GROMACS .gro file of N, CA, C and O in nm:
model
  436
    1MET      N    1  -1.500  -0.929   4.001
    1MET     CA    2  -1.440  -0.748   3.968
    1MET      C    3  -1.332  -0.745   4.046
    1MET      O    4  -1.288  -0.731   4.163
    2ASP      N    5  -1.281  -0.644   3.920
    2ASP     CA    6  -1.150  -0.589   3.956
    2ASP      C    7  -1.152  -0.476   4.049
    2ASP      O    8  -1.226  -0.432   3.989
    3ALA      N    9  -1.038  -0.450   4.081
    3ALA     CA   10  -1.037  -0.283   4.113
    3ALA      C   11  -1.038  -0.174   4.028
    3ALA      O   12  -1.102  -0.085   4.014
    4ALA      N   13  -0.941  -0.185   3.899
    4ALA     CA   14  -0.994  -0.105   3.777
    4ALA      C   15  -1.156  -0.105   3.753
    4ALA      O   16  -1.258  -0.032   3.683
    5SER      N   17  -1.242  -0.223   3.713
    5SER     CA   18  -1.376  -0.248   3.734
    5SER      C   19  -1.432  -0.143   3.822
    5SER      O   20  -1.543  -0.110   3.777
    6ALA      N   21  -1.363  -0.182   3.924
    6ALA     CA   22  -1.475  -0.130   4.038
    6ALA      C   23  -1.429   0.047   4.077
    6ALA      O   24  -1.579   0.108   4.030
    7ARG      N   25  -1.338   0.083   4.036
    7ARG     CA   26  -1.328   0.216   4.030
    7ARG      C   27  -1.428   0.309   3.866
    7ARG      O   28  -1.466   0.388   3.941
    8SER      N   29  -1.404   0.222   3.772
    8SER     CA   30  -1.523   0.288   3.702
    8SER      C   31  -1.679   0.281   3.726
    8SER      O   32  -1.722   0.361   3.757
    9ALA      N   33  -1.703   0.189   3.820
    9ALA     CA   34  -1.839   0.149   3.835
    9ALA      C   35  -1.868   0.239   3.982
    9ALA      O   36  -1.986   0.310   3.939
   10LEU      N   37  -1.814   0.291   4.014
   10LEU     CA   38  -1.802   0.402   4.124
   10LEU      C   39  -1.810   0.516   4.095
   10LEU      O   40  -1.893   0.560   4.151
   11GLU      N   41  -1.723   0.500   4.004
   11GLU     CA   42  -1.720   0.675   3.955
   11GLU      C   43  -1.818   0.732   3.866
   11GLU      O   44  -1.884   0.837   3.907
   12ALA      N   45  -1.931   0.580   3.785
   12ALA     CA   46  -2.020   0.635   3.724
   12ALA      C   47  -2.140   0.648   3.873
   12ALA      O   48  -2.199   0.723   3.827
   13GLN      N   49  -2.083   0.558   3.963
   13GLN     CA   50  -2.216   0.550   4.066
   13GLN      C   51  -2.233   0.711   4.158
   13GLN      O   52  -2.294   0.771   4.153
   14LEU      N   53  -2.095   0.725   4.147
   14LEU     CA   54  -2.063   0.890   4.249
   14LEU      C   55  -2.113   0.988   4.116
   14LEU      O   56  -2.205   1.115   4.175
   15ALA      N   57  -2.115   0.998   4.008
   15ALA     CA   58  -2.139   1.122   3.959
   15ALA      C   59  -2.339   1.086   3.973
   15ALA      O   60  -2.383   1.199   3.903
   16GLU      N   61  -2.404   0.979   3.919
   16GLU     CA   62  -2.519   0.973   3.949
   16GLU      C   63  -2.578   0.995   4.066
   16GLU      O   64  -2.693   1.103   4.112
   17LEU      N   65  -2.522   0.968   4.183
   17LEU     CA   66  -2.528   1.043   4.312
   17LEU      C   67  -2.502   1.186   4.358
   17LEU      O   68  -2.586   1.228   4.382
   18GLN      N   69  -2.411   1.237   4.275
   18GLN     CA   70  -2.392   1.390   4.254
   18GLN      C   71  -2.507   1.469   4.200
   18GLN      O   72  -2.560   1.556   4.222
   19VAL      N   73  -2.532   1.385   4.061
   19VAL     CA   74  -2.704   1.407   4.045
   19VAL      C   75  -2.791   1.462   4.113
   19VAL      O   76  -2.885   1.571   4.059
   20ARG      N   77  -2.819   1.328   4.149
   20ARG     CA   78  -2.926   1.325   4.273
   20ARG      C   79  -2.905   1.412   4.379
   20ARG      O   80  -3.008   1.477   4.421
   21SER      N   81  -2.829   1.429   4.418
   21SER     CA   82  -2.787   1.531   4.518
   21SER      C   83  -2.825   1.665   4.454
   21SER      O   84  -2.878   1.773   4.548
   22SER      N   85  -2.818   1.688   4.372
   22SER     CA   86  -2.775   1.868   4.329
   22SER      C   87  -2.964   1.858   4.346
   22SER      O   88  -2.998   1.975   4.321
   23LYS      N   89  -3.005   1.806   4.233
   23LYS     CA   90  -3.172   1.809   4.196
   23LYS      C   91  -3.258   1.814   4.367
   23LYS      O   92  -3.312   1.897   4.334
   24ILE      N   93  -3.198   1.707   4.421
   24ILE     CA   94  -3.270   1.712   4.554
   24ILE      C   95  -3.223   1.836   4.647
   24ILE      O   96  -3.326   1.956   4.675
   25GLY      N   97  -3.121   1.906   4.657
   25GLY     CA   98  -3.078   2.041   4.687
   25GLY      C   99  -3.161   2.131   4.615
   25GLY      O  100  -3.254   2.255   4.678
   26ALA      N  101  -3.187   2.140   4.449
   26ALA     CA  102  -3.264   2.263   4.389
   26ALA      C  103  -3.383   2.253   4.466
   26ALA      O  104  -3.495   2.383   4.458
   27ASP      N  105  -3.446   2.104   4.457
   27ASP     CA  106  -3.574   2.111   4.518
   27ASP      C  107  -3.618   2.159   4.632
   27ASP      O  108  -3.709   2.256   4.701
   28LEU      N  109  -3.524   2.123   4.710
   28LEU     CA  110  -3.512   2.180   4.890
   28LEU      C  111  -3.511   2.349   4.843
   28LEU      O  112  -3.580   2.427   4.961
   29ALA      N  113  -3.412   2.400   4.763
   29ALA     CA  114  -3.421   2.545   4.754
   29ALA      C  115  -3.570   2.614   4.695
   29ALA      O  116  -3.525   2.747   4.738
   30ALA      N  117  -3.616   2.557   4.667
   30ALA     CA  118  -3.750   2.643   4.576
   30ALA      C  119  -3.845   2.680   4.657
   30ALA      O  120  -3.861   2.627   4.796
   31PRO      N  121  -3.883   2.811   4.644
   31PRO     CA  122  -3.944   2.878   4.751
   31PRO      C  123  -4.113   2.795   4.751
   31PRO      O  124  -4.166   2.704   4.648
   32HIS      N  125  -4.156   2.810   4.864
   32HIS     CA  126  -4.293   2.748   4.905
   32HIS      C  127  -4.371   2.884   4.835
   32HIS      O  128  -4.338   2.947   4.856
   33SER      N  129  -4.493   2.767   4.834
   33SER     CA  130  -4.632   2.891   4.762
   33SER      C  131  -4.631   2.999   4.859
   33SER      O  132  -4.652   2.924   4.972
   34ALA      N  133  -4.750   3.082   4.806
   34ALA     CA  134  -4.777   3.158   4.885
   34ALA      C  135  -4.914   3.119   4.985
   34ALA      O  136  -4.936   3.152   5.124
   35ASP      N  137  -4.937   3.035   4.911
   35ASP     CA  138  -5.069   2.951   5.023
   35ASP      C  139  -5.066   2.891   5.148
   35ASP      O  140  -4.961   2.801   5.063
   36SER      N  141  -5.113   2.890   5.256
   36SER     CA  142  -5.048   2.889   5.297
   36SER      C  143  -5.072   2.701   5.305
   36SER      O  144  -4.991   2.648   5.357
   37GLU      N  145  -5.181   2.631   5.281
   37GLU     CA  146  -5.231   2.542   5.264
   37GLU      C  147  -5.132   2.437   5.165
   37GLU      O  148  -5.099   2.326   5.219
   38GLU      N  149  -5.078   2.509   5.054
   38GLU     CA  150  -4.983   2.422   4.970
   38GLU      C  151  -4.891   2.456   5.049
   38GLU      O  152  -4.778   2.364   5.008
   39ALA      N  153  -4.773   2.536   5.105
   39ALA     CA  154  -4.698   2.564   5.164
   39ALA      C  155  -4.698   2.445   5.261
   39ALA      O  156  -4.572   2.400   5.316
   40ALA      N  157  -4.805   2.436   5.352
   40ALA     CA  158  -4.772   2.322   5.456
   40ALA      C  159  -4.726   2.196   5.407
   40ALA      O  160  -4.658   2.120   5.405
   41VAL      N  161  -4.773   2.177   5.260
   41VAL     CA  162  -4.777   2.071   5.207
   41VAL      C  163  -4.650   2.042   5.128
   41VAL      O  164  -4.582   1.941   5.166
   42GLU      N  165  -4.630   2.106   5.092
   42GLU     CA  166  -4.497   2.161   5.050
   42GLU      C  167  -4.363   2.132   5.175
   42GLU      O  168  -4.249   2.077   5.156
   43ARG      N  169  -4.380   2.194   5.278
   43ARG     CA  170  -4.278   2.142   5.383
   43ARG      C  171  -4.261   2.043   5.422
   43ARG      O  172  -4.192   1.981   5.434
   44GLU      N  173  -4.414   1.941   5.405
   44GLU     CA  174  -4.410   1.804   5.445
   44GLU      C  175  -4.283   1.709   5.340
   44GLU      O  176  -4.257   1.641   5.351
   45GLY      N  177  -4.354   1.767   5.187
   45GLY     CA  178  -4.197   1.728   5.117
   45GLY      C  179  -4.081   1.759   5.113
   45GLY      O  180  -4.012   1.685   5.108
   46ASP      N  181  -4.046   1.864   5.193
   46ASP     CA  182  -3.913   1.860   5.192
   46ASP      C  183  -3.875   1.785   5.325
   46ASP      O  184  -3.769   1.760   5.288
   47GLU      N  185  -3.942   1.737   5.408
   47GLU     CA  186  -3.897   1.629   5.494
   47GLU      C  187  -3.872   1.550   5.444
   47GLU      O  188  -3.785   1.497   5.441
   48ALA      N  189  -3.977   1.502   5.312
   48ALA     CA  190  -3.896   1.389   5.307
   48ALA      C  191  -3.801   1.352   5.187
   48ALA      O  192  -3.672   1.314   5.195
   49LEU      N  193  -3.763   1.497   5.091
   49LEU     CA  194  -3.615   1.538   5.053
   49LEU      C  195  -3.510   1.476   5.112
   49LEU      O  196  -3.401   1.492   5.071
   50GLU      N  197  -3.509   1.598   5.274
   50GLU     CA  198  -3.417   1.601   5.296
   50GLU      C  199  -3.386   1.457   5.367
   50GLU      O  200  -3.233   1.444   5.445
   51GLY      N  201  -3.483   1.377   5.379
   51GLY     CA  202  -3.453   1.248   5.442
   51GLY      C  203  -3.307   1.164   5.281
   51GLY      O  204  -3.237   1.121   5.318
   52GLN      N  205  -3.470   1.178   5.245
   52GLN     CA  206  -3.383   1.148   5.073
   52GLN      C  207  -3.205   1.206   5.068
   52GLN      O  208  -3.111   1.093   5.014
   53ASP      N  209  -3.218   1.310   5.106
   53ASP     CA  210  -3.072   1.382   5.103
   53ASP      C  211  -2.966   1.310   5.168
   53ASP      O  212  -2.888   1.320   5.152
   54ALA      N  213  -3.013   1.317   5.299
   54ALA     CA  214  -2.934   1.227   5.418
   54ALA      C  215  -2.888   1.082   5.313
   54ALA      O  216  -2.777   1.065   5.366
   55LEU      N  217  -2.992   1.043   5.267
   55LEU     CA  218  -2.939   0.919   5.247
   55LEU      C  219  -2.839   0.862   5.141
   55LEU      O  220  -2.756   0.822   5.146
   56VAL      N  221  -2.887   1.004   4.994
   56VAL     CA  222  -2.761   1.030   4.895
   56VAL      C  223  -2.608   1.059   4.962
   56VAL      O  224  -2.542   1.051   4.912
   57ALA      N  225  -2.653   1.147   5.041
   57ALA     CA  226  -2.493   1.159   5.112
   57ALA      C  227  -2.433   1.068   5.158
   57ALA      O  228  -2.293   1.075   5.173
   58GLN      N  229  -2.509   0.941   5.257
   58GLN     CA  230  -2.452   0.862   5.298
   58GLN      C  231  -2.405   0.747   5.180
   58GLN      O  232  -2.242   0.700   5.214
   59GLU      N  233  -2.461   0.762   5.085
   59GLU     CA  234  -2.421   0.690   4.968
   59GLU      C  235  -2.276   0.728   4.929
   59GLU      O  236  -2.199   0.672   4.840
   60ILE      N  237  -2.279   0.872   4.894
   60ILE     CA  238  -2.195   0.966   4.824
   60ILE      C  239  -2.094   0.939   4.944
   60ILE      O  240  -1.935   0.890   4.898
   61GLU      N  241  -2.077   0.942   5.056
   61GLU     CA  242  -1.942   0.903   5.169
   61GLU      C  243  -1.908   0.769   5.120
   61GLU      O  244  -1.744   0.718   5.109
   62ALA      N  245  -1.985   0.685   5.080
   62ALA     CA  246  -1.933   0.506   5.101
   62ALA      C  247  -1.832   0.497   4.964
   62ALA      O  248  -1.796   0.435   5.003
   63VAL      N  249  -1.888   0.589   4.858
   63VAL     CA  250  -1.833   0.546   4.712
   63VAL      C  251  -1.725   0.640   4.714
   63VAL      O  252  -1.638   0.585   4.682
   64ARG      N  253  -1.732   0.732   4.783
   64ARG     CA  254  -1.617   0.790   4.782
   64ARG      C  255  -1.467   0.730   4.868
   64ARG      O  256  -1.325   0.688   4.873
   65SER      N  257  -1.526   0.690   4.985
   65SER     CA  258  -1.447   0.584   5.081
   65SER      C  259  -1.369   0.475   4.986
   65SER      O  260  -1.261   0.439   5.030
   66ALA      N  261  -1.485   0.385   4.921
   66ALA     CA  262  -1.449   0.317   4.849
   66ALA      C  263  -1.344   0.314   4.762
   66ALA      O  264  -1.235   0.225   4.726
   67LEU      N  265  -1.383   0.484   4.705
   67LEU     CA  266  -1.240   0.459   4.589
   67LEU      C  267  -1.117   0.530   4.667
   67LEU      O  268  -0.998   0.486   4.625
   68ALA      N  269  -1.096   0.609   4.790
   68ALA     CA  270  -1.035   0.578   4.880
   68ALA      C  271  -0.953   0.460   4.875
   68ALA      O  272  -0.815   0.444   4.896
   69ARG      N  273  -1.010   0.359   4.918
   69ARG     CA  274  -0.983   0.223   4.943
   69ARG      C  275  -0.915   0.137   4.826
   69ARG      O  276  -0.822   0.120   4.795
   70ILE      N  277  -0.947   0.174   4.688
   70ILE     CA  278  -0.891   0.132   4.593
   70ILE      C  279  -0.771   0.194   4.576
   70ILE      O  280  -0.619   0.156   4.579
   71ASP      N  281  -0.745   0.324   4.594
   71ASP     CA  282  -0.620   0.418   4.586
   71ASP      C  283  -0.516   0.372   4.663
   71ASP      O  284  -0.403   0.375   4.667
   72ALA      N  285  -0.567   0.326   4.815
   72ALA     CA  286  -0.480   0.270   4.899
   72ALA      C  287  -0.431   0.144   4.888
   72ALA      O  288  -0.303   0.077   4.967
   73GLY      N  289  -0.477   0.047   4.787
   73GLY     CA  290  -0.464  -0.088   4.766
   73GLY      C  291  -0.556  -0.179   4.849
   73GLY      O  292  -0.532  -0.268   4.875
   74ALA      N  293  -0.626  -0.132   4.913
   74ALA     CA  294  -0.680  -0.224   5.049
   74ALA      C  295  -0.875  -0.254   4.987
   74ALA      O  296  -0.941  -0.324   5.067
   75TRP      N  297  -0.913  -0.210   4.892
   75TRP     CA  298  -1.027  -0.209   4.860
   75TRP      C  299  -1.057  -0.380   4.857
   75TRP      O  300  -0.928  -0.464   4.718
   76GLY      N  301  -1.143  -0.465   4.867
   76GLY     CA  302  -1.175  -0.571   4.851
   76GLY      C  303  -1.166  -0.694   5.027
   76GLY      O  304  -1.173  -0.764   4.985
   77ASP      N  305  -1.088  -0.581   5.093
   77ASP     CA  306  -1.068  -0.623   5.228
   77ASP      C  307  -1.179  -0.593   5.331
   77ASP      O  308  -1.167  -0.500   5.321
   78CYS      N  309  -1.212  -0.651   5.438
   78CYS     CA  310  -1.306  -0.585   5.520
   78CYS      C  311  -1.201  -0.483   5.598
   78CYS      O  312  -1.115  -0.532   5.667
   79VAL      N  313  -1.279  -0.360   5.615
   79VAL     CA  314  -1.200  -0.239   5.704
   79VAL      C  315  -1.240  -0.324   5.839
   79VAL      O  316  -1.195  -0.285   5.941
   80THR      N  317  -1.292  -0.420   5.876
   80THR     CA  318  -1.295  -0.442   6.023
   80THR      C  319  -1.276  -0.574   6.073
   80THR      O  320  -1.145  -0.558   6.179
   81CYS      N  321  -1.251  -0.676   5.994
   81CYS     CA  322  -1.171  -0.802   6.019
   81CYS      C  323  -1.033  -0.806   5.919
   81CYS      O  324  -0.918  -0.924   5.995
   82GLY      N  325  -1.050  -0.747   5.764
   82GLY     CA  326  -0.944  -0.779   5.738
   82GLY      C  327  -0.889  -0.879   5.623
   82GLY      O  328  -0.852  -0.884   5.546
   83GLU      N  329  -1.039  -0.966   5.608
   83GLU     CA  330  -1.056  -1.086   5.584
   83GLU      C  331  -1.090  -1.057   5.431
   83GLU      O  332  -1.140  -0.886   5.396
   84PRO      N  333  -1.039  -1.104   5.325
   84PRO     CA  334  -1.135  -1.065   5.207
   84PRO      C  335  -1.290  -1.045   5.180
   84PRO      O  336  -1.334  -1.162   5.254
   85ILE      N  337  -1.322  -0.984   5.124
   85ILE     CA  338  -1.501  -0.969   5.098
   85ILE      C  339  -1.524  -1.048   4.929
   85ILE      O  340  -1.456  -1.044   4.836
   86ALA      N  341  -1.624  -1.102   5.015
   86ALA     CA  342  -1.663  -1.221   4.902
   86ALA      C  343  -1.668  -1.155   4.753
   86ALA      O  344  -1.752  -1.050   4.733
   87PRO      N  345  -1.611  -1.236   4.658
   87PRO     CA  346  -1.627  -1.139   4.503
   87PRO      C  347  -1.773  -1.097   4.458
   87PRO      O  348  -1.780  -1.032   4.439
   88ALA      N  349  -1.865  -1.171   4.509
   88ALA     CA  350  -2.000  -1.162   4.454
   88ALA      C  351  -2.086  -1.054   4.509
   88ALA      O  352  -2.154  -0.968   4.495
   89ARG      N  353  -2.024  -1.032   4.674
   89ARG     CA  354  -2.075  -0.915   4.768
   89ARG      C  355  -1.986  -0.766   4.701
   89ARG      O  356  -2.048  -0.727   4.636
   90LEU      N  357  -1.895  -0.787   4.639
   90LEU     CA  358  -1.804  -0.699   4.540
   90LEU      C  359  -1.912  -0.661   4.428
   90LEU      O  360  -1.866  -0.551   4.387
   91ALA      N  361  -1.925  -0.766   4.354
   91ALA     CA  362  -1.988  -0.693   4.227
   91ALA      C  363  -2.086  -0.653   4.256
   91ALA      O  364  -2.179  -0.585   4.135
   92ALA      N  365  -2.192  -0.662   4.319
   92ALA     CA  366  -2.327  -0.635   4.359
   92ALA      C  367  -2.327  -0.503   4.410
   92ALA      O  368  -2.385  -0.411   4.404
   93MET      N  369  -2.193  -0.476   4.546
   93MET     CA  370  -2.208  -0.389   4.575
   93MET      C  371  -2.051  -0.337   4.618
   93MET      O  372  -1.952  -0.389   4.710
   94PRO      N  373  -1.987  -0.271   4.488
   94PRO     CA  374  -1.814  -0.233   4.463
   94PRO      C  375  -1.824  -0.130   4.609
   94PRO      O  376  -1.683  -0.104   4.636
   95GLU      N  377  -1.887  -0.041   4.693
   95GLU     CA  378  -1.867   0.080   4.757
   95GLU      C  379  -1.864  -0.036   4.926
   95GLU      O  380  -1.782   0.028   4.999
   96ALA      N  381  -1.903  -0.147   4.910
   96ALA     CA  382  -1.878  -0.215   5.022
   96ALA      C  383  -1.729  -0.225   5.089
   96ALA      O  384  -1.613  -0.314   5.081
   97ALA      N  385  -1.745  -0.230   5.254
   97ALA     CA  386  -1.638  -0.193   5.298
   97ALA      C  387  -1.606  -0.336   5.426
   97ALA      O  388  -1.523  -0.325   5.478
   98GLN      N  389  -1.731  -0.374   5.426
   98GLN     CA  390  -1.720  -0.480   5.516
   98GLN      C  391  -1.765  -0.602   5.476
   98GLN      O  392  -1.827  -0.617   5.359
   99CYS      N  393  -1.690  -0.734   5.500
   99CYS     CA  394  -1.774  -0.887   5.465
   99CYS      C  395  -1.940  -0.904   5.526
   99CYS      O  396  -1.916  -0.807   5.638
  100ILE      N  397  -1.951  -0.990   5.456
  100ILE     CA  398  -2.079  -1.001   5.530
  100ILE      C  399  -2.088  -1.039   5.632
  100ILE      O  400  -2.203  -1.005   5.720
  101GLY      N  401  -2.005  -1.138   5.721
  101GLY     CA  402  -1.989  -1.128   5.837
  101GLY      C  403  -1.955  -1.055   5.899
  101GLY      O  404  -2.095  -1.024   5.984
  102CYS      N  405  -1.930  -0.968   5.929
  102CYS     CA  406  -1.884  -0.841   6.017
  102CYS      C  407  -2.026  -0.682   5.967
  102CYS      O  408  -2.046  -0.654   6.026
  103ALA      N  409  -2.074  -0.725   5.847
  103ALA     CA  410  -2.169  -0.608   5.821
  103ALA      C  411  -2.315  -0.685   5.915
  103ALA      O  412  -2.382  -0.599   5.931
  104SER      N  413  -2.305  -0.808   5.908
  104SER     CA  414  -2.419  -0.851   5.959
  104SER      C  415  -2.415  -0.779   6.165
  104SER      O  416  -2.525  -0.768   6.220
  105LYS      N  417  -2.251  -0.863   6.184
  105LYS     CA  418  -2.283  -0.824   6.306
  105LYS      C  419  -2.250  -0.640   6.341
  105LYS      O  420  -2.393  -0.633   6.466
  106ALA      N  421  -2.267  -0.592   6.265
  106ALA     CA  422  -2.292  -0.458   6.281
  106ALA      C  423  -2.414  -0.405   6.287
  106ALA      O  424  -2.447  -0.309   6.368
  107GLU      N  425  -2.519  -0.504   6.184
  107GLU     CA  426  -2.665  -0.466   6.154
  107GLU      C  427  -2.765  -0.492   6.289
  107GLU      O  428  -2.813  -0.403   6.356
  108ALA      N  429  -2.681  -0.573   6.358
  108ALA     CA  430  -2.722  -0.667   6.428
  108ALA      C  431  -2.740  -0.589   6.616
  108ALA      O  432  -2.790  -0.569   6.713
  109ARG      N  433  -2.652  -0.518   6.601
  109ARG     CA  434  -2.611  -0.397   6.690
  109ARG      C  435  -2.721  -0.290   6.738
  109ARG      O  436  -2.757  -0.254   6.690
   0.00000   0.00000   0.00000
């Protein structure tokens, strides 16, 4: 995958994530039921939505960072060791910032 293809895929992914984030935000802003039992269930649902919102925010940040690396001409290079990221990894995950070796070490910590 070249940088132009990656940019296109990342921009589409970013748009989708922003829509998802907006929907989660709207769901979180919805008023709770006046019924106390229903309101308790809705608050539990809010906790799950807040978790989803945090994950979506992380994904948005990863995509924006990848777009910034494309702009800087550094996309495809590991931000940790500087070595090229495997093309198959970039094809599967164009927002990848690390090679598989560095990502594995980071996850092990």
